[in-house]
mmCIF file of C-alpha atoms and ligand atoms in Angstrom:
data_model
loop_
_atom_site.group_PDB
_atom_site.id
_atom_site.type_symbol
_atom_site.label_atom_id
_atom_site.label_comp_id
_atom_site.label_asym_id
_atom_site.label_seq_id
_atom_site.Cartn_x
_atom_site.Cartn_y
_atom_site.Cartn_z
ATOM 1 C CA MET B 1 2.373 22.457 3.143
ATOM 2 C CA ASN B 2 5.062 24.711 5.338
ATOM 3 C CA ASN B 3 8.749 24.122 4.498
ATOM 4 C CA GLU B 4 8.676 21.210 7.653
ATOM 5 C CA SER B 5 6.263 19.458 6.304
ATOM 6 C CA GLU B 6 7.690 18.800 2.561
ATOM 7 C CA LYS B 7 11.108 17.752 4.289
ATOM 8 C CA PRO B 8 10.743 13.584 3.287
ATOM 9 C CA VAL B 9 9.200 11.391 6.215
ATOM 10 C CA THR B 10 11.770 9.497 7.682
ATOM 11 C CA VAL B 11 11.632 7.232 10.910
ATOM 12 C CA ARG B 12 12.008 10.304 13.517
ATOM 13 C CA THR B 13 9.359 12.018 12.206
ATOM 14 C CA PHE B 14 7.031 9.003 13.050
ATOM 15 C CA GLN B 15 8.646 8.787 16.747
ATOM 16 C CA LYS B 16 7.952 12.537 16.789
ATOM 17 C CA MET B 17 4.234 11.934 15.329
ATOM 18 C CA LYS B 18 3.846 9.362 18.009
ATOM 19 C CA GLN B 19 5.469 11.291 21.190
ATOM 20 C CA ASN B 20 3.121 14.346 19.734
ATOM 21 C CA TYR B 21 -0.080 12.217 19.733
ATOM 22 C CA GLU B 22 -0.223 12.959 16.004
ATOM 23 C CA LYS B 23 -2.291 10.651 13.645
ATOM 24 C CA ILE B 24 -0.082 8.999 10.659
ATOM 25 C CA THR B 25 -1.915 8.767 7.900
ATOM 26 C CA MET B 26 -0.880 5.940 5.195
ATOM 27 C CA LEU B 27 -2.501 4.451 2.145
ATOM 28 C CA THR B 28 -1.107 2.117 -0.672
ATOM 29 C CA ALA B 29 -0.690 2.869 -4.140
ATOM 30 C CA TYR B 30 0.644 0.567 -7.455
ATOM 31 C CA ASP B 31 1.245 3.337 -9.764
ATOM 32 C CA TYR B 32 3.389 6.496 -10.456
ATOM 33 C CA SER B 33 0.509 8.732 -10.930
ATOM 34 C CA THR B 34 -1.446 7.447 -8.132
ATOM 35 C CA ALA B 35 1.469 7.830 -5.620
ATOM 36 C CA LYS B 36 2.091 11.247 -6.890
ATOM 37 C CA TYR B 37 -1.630 12.283 -5.862
ATOM 38 C CA ILE B 38 -1.610 10.463 -2.669
ATOM 39 C CA ASP B 39 2.306 12.264 -1.632
ATOM 40 C CA GLU B 40 0.783 15.497 -2.758
ATOM 41 C CA CYS B 41 -2.050 15.562 -0.475
ATOM 42 C CA GLY B 42 -0.067 15.390 2.272
ATOM 43 C CA THR B 43 -0.274 11.761 3.061
ATOM 44 C CA ASP B 44 2.991 10.599 5.184
ATOM 45 C CA ALA B 45 3.188 7.007 4.281
ATOM 46 C CA ILE B 46 2.676 4.990 1.287
ATOM 47 C CA LEU B 47 2.857 1.116 1.634
ATOM 48 C CA VAL B 48 3.011 -0.393 -1.541
ATOM 49 C CA GLY B 49 1.461 -3.217 -0.379
ATOM 50 C CA ASP B 50 1.641 -6.992 -1.728
ATOM 51 C CA SER B 51 -2.581 -6.125 -1.794
ATOM 52 C CA VAL B 52 -1.487 -5.644 -5.522
ATOM 53 C CA GLY B 53 -1.557 -9.714 -6.128
ATOM 54 C CA MET B 54 -5.533 -8.979 -5.848
ATOM 55 C CA THR B 55 -6.066 -5.017 -6.832
ATOM 56 C CA VAL B 56 -3.746 -5.226 -10.192
ATOM 57 C CA LEU B 57 -3.497 -8.392 -10.901
ATOM 58 C CA GLY B 58 -6.586 -10.235 -9.855
ATOM 59 C CA TYR B 59 -5.140 -12.640 -7.365
ATOM 60 C CA GLU B 60 -7.853 -14.075 -5.301
ATOM 61 C CA ASN B 61 -5.051 -13.245 -2.244
ATOM 62 C CA THR B 62 -1.401 -12.412 -1.714
ATOM 63 C CA ILE B 63 0.047 -15.775 -1.946
ATOM 64 C CA ASN B 64 1.323 -15.584 -5.974
ATOM 65 C CA VAL B 65 2.815 -12.298 -6.042
ATOM 66 C CA THR B 66 6.493 -11.973 -5.756
ATOM 67 C CA VAL B 67 10.121 -9.768 -5.290
ATOM 68 C CA GLU B 68 9.932 -9.461 -8.766
ATOM 69 C CA ASP B 69 6.190 -7.863 -9.173
ATOM 70 C CA MET B 70 7.532 -5.907 -5.686
ATOM 71 C CA VAL B 71 10.289 -4.633 -7.368
ATOM 72 C CA THR B 72 8.648 -3.083 -10.199
ATOM 73 C CA PHE B 73 5.822 -1.597 -8.376
ATOM 74 C CA THR B 74 8.274 -0.160 -5.927
ATOM 75 C CA LYS B 75 10.059 1.553 -8.752
ATOM 76 C CA ALA B 76 6.803 2.759 -10.109
ATOM 77 C CA VAL B 77 5.532 4.448 -7.264
ATOM 78 C CA SER B 78 8.943 5.503 -5.688
ATOM 79 C CA LYS B 79 8.906 7.723 -8.482
ATOM 80 C CA GLY B 80 6.244 9.214 -7.721
ATOM 81 C CA VAL B 81 6.873 10.741 -4.205
ATOM 82 C CA LYS B 82 8.937 13.616 -2.893
ATOM 83 C CA ARG B 83 7.619 13.463 1.026
ATOM 84 C CA ALA B 84 5.925 10.078 2.282
ATOM 85 C CA MET B 85 7.787 7.718 3.038
ATOM 86 C CA VAL B 86 7.803 4.299 0.686
ATOM 87 C CA ILE B 87 6.903 1.324 2.086
ATOM 88 C CA ALA B 88 7.182 -2.085 0.501
ATOM 89 C CA ASP B 89 5.746 -5.323 1.355
ATOM 90 C CA LEU B 90 8.339 -8.169 1.302
ATOM 91 C CA PRO B 91 5.567 -11.019 -0.086
ATOM 92 C CA PHE B 92 4.765 -14.213 0.412
ATOM 93 C CA MET B 93 8.206 -16.654 1.374
ATOM 94 C CA SER B 94 10.341 -14.110 0.388
ATOM 95 C CA PHE B 95 11.724 -13.795 4.134
ATOM 96 C CA ASN B 96 10.584 -16.535 5.567
ATOM 97 C CA ILE B 97 13.807 -19.046 4.458
ATOM 98 C CA SER B 98 17.041 -17.671 5.654
ATOM 99 C CA LYS B 99 18.578 -14.528 6.934
ATOM 100 C CA GLU B 100 21.122 -14.151 3.702
ATOM 101 C CA GLN B 101 17.757 -14.690 0.910
ATOM 102 C CA THR B 102 15.607 -11.771 3.302
ATOM 103 C CA ALA B 103 18.371 -9.495 3.620
ATOM 104 C CA LEU B 104 18.918 -9.896 -0.256
ATOM 105 C CA ASN B 105 15.451 -9.451 -1.176
ATOM 106 C CA ALA B 106 14.643 -6.444 1.075
ATOM 107 C CA ALA B 107 17.262 -4.990 -0.383
ATOM 108 C CA LYS B 108 16.152 -5.507 -3.951
ATOM 109 C CA LEU B 109 12.949 -3.130 -2.630
ATOM 110 C CA ILE B 110 15.128 -0.543 -1.149
ATOM 111 C CA GLN B 111 17.336 -0.011 -4.267
ATOM 112 C CA ALA B 112 13.998 0.153 -5.963
ATOM 113 C CA GLY B 113 13.093 3.187 -4.365
ATOM 114 C CA ALA B 114 11.687 1.808 -0.614
ATOM 115 C CA LYS B 115 13.095 3.670 2.582
ATOM 116 C CA ALA B 116 11.210 0.343 4.799
ATOM 117 C CA VAL B 117 10.028 -2.843 4.099
ATOM 118 C CA LYS B 118 7.354 -4.403 6.142
ATOM 119 C CA LEU B 119 7.069 -7.980 6.268
ATOM 120 C CA GLU B 120 4.012 -10.081 8.385
ATOM 121 C CA GLY B 121 4.563 -12.197 11.708
ATOM 122 C CA ALA B 122 7.006 -12.266 14.555
ATOM 123 C CA SER B 123 8.343 -16.155 15.043
ATOM 124 C CA ASP B 124 11.287 -16.115 16.721
ATOM 125 C CA PHE B 125 12.701 -17.267 12.685
ATOM 126 C CA ILE B 126 11.492 -13.727 12.060
ATOM 127 C CA LEU B 127 12.287 -11.823 14.429
ATOM 128 C CA ASP B 128 15.929 -12.598 13.954
ATOM 129 C CA GLU B 129 15.773 -11.430 10.549
ATOM 130 C CA VAL B 130 14.283 -8.368 11.991
ATOM 131 C CA ASN B 131 17.211 -7.846 13.700
ATOM 132 C CA HIS B 132 19.148 -8.489 11.130
ATOM 133 C CA LEU B 133 18.043 -6.393 8.452
ATOM 134 C CA VAL B 134 17.861 -3.239 11.000
ATOM 135 C CA ASN B 135 21.596 -4.282 11.358
ATOM 136 C CA SER B 136 22.521 -4.160 8.245
ATOM 137 C CA GLY B 137 20.947 -0.400 7.596
ATOM 138 C CA ILE B 138 16.962 -1.437 6.407
ATOM 139 C CA ASN B 139 14.220 0.029 8.082
ATOM 140 C CA VAL B 140 11.529 -2.526 8.585
ATOM 141 C CA VAL B 141 7.673 -2.186 9.753
ATOM 142 C CA GLY B 142 5.797 -5.309 11.009
ATOM 143 C CA HIS B 143 2.595 -6.638 10.505
ATOM 144 C CA LEU B 144 0.508 -8.656 13.360
ATOM 145 C CA GLY B 145 -3.028 -9.699 14.086
ATOM 146 C CA PHE B 146 -4.960 -10.760 10.904
ATOM 147 C CA THR B 147 -2.030 -11.794 8.648
ATOM 148 C CA PRO B 148 -2.979 -11.994 4.797
ATOM 149 C CA GLN B 149 0.311 -13.998 3.789
ATOM 150 C CA TYR B 150 -0.670 -16.691 6.126
ATOM 151 C CA ILE B 151 -4.284 -17.070 4.775
ATOM 152 C CA ASN B 152 -4.128 -20.770 4.196
ATOM 153 C CA THR B 153 -3.297 -21.056 8.092
ATOM 154 C CA ILE B 154 -5.432 -18.845 9.706
ATOM 155 C CA GLY B 155 -8.061 -20.059 7.704
ATOM 156 C CA GLY B 156 -9.910 -17.549 6.944
ATOM 157 C CA TYR B 157 -10.899 -13.614 7.163
ATOM 158 C CA PHE B 158 -11.089 -13.663 11.236
ATOM 159 C CA VAL B 159 -10.718 -11.197 13.440
ATOM 160 C CA GLN B 160 -7.152 -11.808 15.646
ATOM 161 C CA GLY B 161 -6.540 -11.436 19.327
ATOM 162 C CA LYS B 162 -10.808 -11.838 20.234
ATOM 163 C CA SER B 163 -9.589 -12.453 24.510
ATOM 164 C CA TYR B 164 -7.490 -11.348 27.234
ATOM 165 C CA GLU B 165 -4.823 -13.750 26.612
ATOM 166 C CA ASN B 166 -5.006 -13.426 23.000
ATOM 167 C CA THR B 167 -4.717 -9.619 23.301
ATOM 168 C CA LEU B 168 -1.441 -10.153 25.713
ATOM 169 C CA LYS B 169 0.138 -12.506 23.110
ATOM 170 C CA LEU B 170 -0.119 -9.688 20.793
ATOM 171 C CA LEU B 171 1.514 -7.448 23.144
ATOM 172 C CA ASP B 172 4.078 -9.853 23.675
ATOM 173 C CA LEU B 173 4.502 -9.662 19.779
ATOM 174 C CA ALA B 174 4.895 -6.572 18.870
ATOM 175 C CA LYS B 175 7.136 -5.437 21.551
ATOM 176 C CA LYS B 176 9.446 -8.128 20.606
ATOM 177 C CA LEU B 177 9.095 -6.989 17.197
ATOM 178 C CA GLU B 178 9.655 -3.367 19.032
ATOM 179 C CA GLU B 179 12.559 -5.403 20.767
ATOM 180 C CA ASN B 180 14.112 -5.879 17.395
ATOM 181 C CA GLY B 181 14.251 -3.717 15.721
ATOM 182 C CA ALA B 182 10.934 -2.911 13.961
ATOM 183 C CA PHE B 183 9.826 1.163 13.560
ATOM 184 C CA MET B 184 6.260 1.045 13.265
ATOM 185 C CA ILE B 185 3.678 -2.245 13.808
ATOM 186 C CA VAL B 186 0.681 -2.565 11.157
ATOM 187 C CA LEU B 187 -2.489 -3.923 13.251
ATOM 188 C CA GLU B 188 -5.055 -5.939 11.038
ATOM 189 C CA MET B 189 -8.324 -7.117 12.348
ATOM 190 C CA VAL B 190 -7.958 -6.296 15.906
ATOM 191 C CA PRO B 191 -10.603 -5.382 18.014
ATOM 192 C CA THR B 192 -10.427 -1.222 19.289
ATOM 193 C CA GLU B 193 -9.931 -2.557 22.358
ATOM 194 C CA SER B 194 -6.809 -4.791 22.450
ATOM 195 C CA ALA B 195 -5.398 -2.062 19.834
ATOM 196 C CA LYS B 196 -5.347 0.473 21.832
ATOM 197 C CA TYR B 197 -4.139 -1.598 24.740
ATOM 198 C CA ILE B 198 -0.966 -2.170 22.392
ATOM 199 C CA SER B 199 -0.432 0.856 21.211
ATOM 200 C CA GLU B 200 -0.401 2.414 24.451
ATOM 201 C CA ASN B 201 2.281 -0.389 25.893
ATOM 202 C CA LEU B 202 4.542 0.673 23.096
ATOM 203 C CA ASN B 203 7.292 2.868 21.867
ATOM 204 C CA ILE B 204 6.947 2.673 18.325
ATOM 205 C CA PRO B 205 3.824 3.429 16.091
ATOM 206 C CA THR B 206 0.776 1.343 15.139
ATOM 207 C CA ILE B 207 -1.096 1.509 12.007
ATOM 208 C CA GLY B 208 -4.558 0.039 12.383
ATOM 209 C CA ILE B 209 -6.789 -1.412 9.643
ATOM 210 C CA GLY B 210 -9.924 -2.440 10.801
ATOM 211 C CA ALA B 211 -8.232 -2.514 14.220
ATOM 212 C CA GLY B 212 -10.724 0.717 15.637
ATOM 213 C CA LYS B 213 -9.315 4.746 16.471
ATOM 214 C CA TYR B 214 -6.599 4.421 18.788
ATOM 215 C CA CYS B 215 -3.814 3.317 16.669
ATOM 216 C CA ASP B 216 -1.453 6.082 16.130
ATOM 217 C CA GLY B 217 -1.929 5.972 12.526
ATOM 218 C CA GLN B 218 -4.313 4.361 9.835
ATOM 219 C CA VAL B 219 -3.818 2.616 6.366
ATOM 220 C CA LEU B 220 -6.340 1.797 3.718
ATOM 221 C CA VAL B 221 -6.093 0.436 0.411
ATOM 222 C CA ILE B 222 -6.479 3.042 -2.487
ATOM 223 C CA ASP B 223 -8.671 0.830 -4.725
ATOM 224 C CA ASP B 224 -11.079 0.569 -1.493
ATOM 225 C CA ILE B 225 -10.970 4.223 -0.407
ATOM 226 C CA LEU B 226 -11.408 5.038 -4.099
ATOM 227 C CA GLY B 227 -14.729 2.661 -4.605
ATOM 228 C CA LYS B 228 -13.013 0.599 -7.473
ATOM 229 C CA TYR B 229 -12.190 -2.539 -6.566
ATOM 230 C CA TRP B 230 -15.044 -4.352 -6.433
ATOM 231 C CA GLY B 231 -14.459 -7.957 -4.247
ATOM 232 C CA ASN B 232 -15.132 -8.266 -1.211
ATOM 233 C CA THR B 233 -15.306 -5.162 0.629
ATOM 234 C CA PRO B 234 -14.175 -5.667 4.154
ATOM 235 C CA LYS B 235 -16.472 -3.677 6.893
ATOM 236 C CA PHE B 236 -13.101 -1.318 8.307
ATOM 237 C CA VAL B 237 -13.264 0.223 4.761
ATOM 238 C CA LYS B 238 -15.023 3.413 3.997
ATOM 239 C CA PRO B 239 -15.303 4.517 0.526
ATOM 240 C CA TYR B 240 -14.435 7.982 -0.351
ATOM 241 C CA ALA B 241 -15.428 8.152 -3.623
ATOM 242 C CA ASN B 242 -16.880 5.967 -6.506
ATOM 243 C CA ILE B 243 -14.279 5.296 -9.154
ATOM 244 C CA LYS B 244 -15.881 2.241 -10.690
ATOM 245 C CA GLU B 245 -18.763 4.457 -11.352
ATOM 246 C CA ILE B 246 -17.142 7.259 -12.798
ATOM 247 C CA ILE B 247 -14.523 4.888 -14.848
ATOM 248 C CA MET B 248 -17.904 3.006 -16.191
ATOM 249 C CA ASN B 249 -19.692 6.121 -17.315
ATOM 250 C CA ALA B 250 -16.914 7.283 -19.429
ATOM 251 C CA VAL B 251 -16.134 3.676 -21.120
ATOM 252 C CA ASN B 252 -19.448 3.465 -22.008
ATOM 253 C CA GLN B 253 -19.728 6.883 -23.602
ATOM 254 C CA TYR B 254 -16.560 6.862 -25.316
ATOM 255 C CA ASN B 255 -17.809 3.559 -26.479
ATOM 256 C CA LYS B 256 -21.191 5.147 -27.786
ATOM 257 C CA GLU B 257 -19.101 7.807 -29.418
ATOM 258 C CA VAL B 258 -17.327 5.621 -31.353
ATOM 259 C CA LYS B 259 -19.942 3.150 -32.713
ATOM 260 C CA SER B 260 -21.598 6.053 -33.387
ATOM 261 C CA SER B 261 -18.687 8.186 -35.443
ATOM 262 C CA ILE B 262 -19.015 10.925 -32.359
ATOM 263 C CA PHE B 263 -15.332 10.244 -31.745
ATOM 264 C CA PRO B 264 -12.768 11.487 -33.096
ATOM 265 C CA SER B 265 -14.611 14.662 -33.807
ATOM 266 C CA ASN B 266 -12.104 17.528 -35.969
ATOM 267 C CA GLU B 267 -10.430 18.771 -32.890
ATOM 268 C CA ASN B 268 -8.905 15.392 -31.674
ATOM 269 C CA SER B 269 -7.677 14.165 -35.389
ATOM 270 C CA PHE B 270 -5.036 16.020 -37.631
ATOM 271 C CA PHE B 271 -5.398 17.430 -41.228
ATOM 272 C CA LEU B 272 -2.835 17.844 -44.179
ATOM 273 C CA PRO B 273 -1.797 21.141 -45.420
ATOM 274 C CA GLU B 274 -4.500 22.474 -47.693
ATOM 275 C CA ASN B 275 -2.111 22.291 -50.850
ATOM 276 C CA GLU B 276 -1.178 18.324 -49.908
ATOM 277 C CA ARG B 277 -4.537 17.718 -49.282
ATOM 278 C CA GLY B 278 -5.524 19.312 -52.877
ATOM 279 C CA LYS B 279 -3.350 16.623 -54.554
ATOM 280 C CA LEU B 280 -4.644 14.193 -52.622
ATOM 281 C CA TYR B 281 -8.141 14.900 -53.400
ATOM 282 C CA SER B 282 -7.083 15.411 -56.852
ATOM 283 C CA VAL B 283 -5.919 11.906 -57.216
ATOM 284 C CA ILE B 284 -8.743 9.772 -55.447
ATOM 285 C CA LYS B 285 -10.911 11.246 -57.922
HETATM 286 O O1 LIG W 301 -0.861 -4.944 1.263
HETATM 287 C C1 LIG W 301 -1.544 -4.807 1.493
HETATM 288 O O2 LIG W 301 -1.796 -3.658 0.902
HETATM 289 C C2 LIG W 301 -1.606 -4.113 3.830
HETATM 290 C C3 LIG W 301 -2.190 -3.282 4.091
HETATM 291 C C4 LIG W 301 -3.576 -4.046 3.903
HETATM 292 C C5 LIG W 301 -1.626 -3.234 5.589
HETATM 293 O O3 LIG W 301 -0.504 -5.690 4.227
#
């Protein structure tokens, strides 16, 4: 990496990347070492996503994730990152009650090391909150299209904005987020043409997940690209590794070696100095 690319990524970096048609890379992370690897690979942003609820905590969806959970994972991730922008999700109902509560919860994530927070939706209430956060010095990322925290009201995992009218509605919400100070918008499960149209009509970058190749950047869940998480794998995921197989091979081998006393070998063991060993053996005899 050259000096320029070693500098911490800021909102300005993303603005320049959009202007220069340079694609933005983003991945989720939930722990220190994974965040360190992702950062060292030059990834531009690391999202401490509330997908942690499924990938790490074993929940069915993101609804049960709390601010306290997010603070813990954000602290771990931030410690491993030097360059990428760390963005933390405001979890379910941590931002939909009052402006004051939203600001307090966002502040907890920023104090845990995030440089921005992401929130799902763009109701008038949320737009007001975005405005308040930005005016309080907190960078905000929006999230439109399929918004997992609304799974119960949406009623399933559906592609959003699947008509001309709905595309215009999405663009209108995206513009409102931009006007209220959001510096980036995640578009999830949106048709390629709709996401392209929205991206071309915004000044801020869009980051797609299941939204085609014309977004200004892409995000995926780290467990999905590593082939680790074996829940339902959505169509938009591309596994770049099969870490499940690597983990299972290693664990099977370990189990076998312990059962057959191959592990630990002498190289993995500590021994008494010779004179002490002599004394011990004489007593044992
Ligand atoms: O929580 C998450 O990981 C996310 C991404 C899927 C965008 O919000």
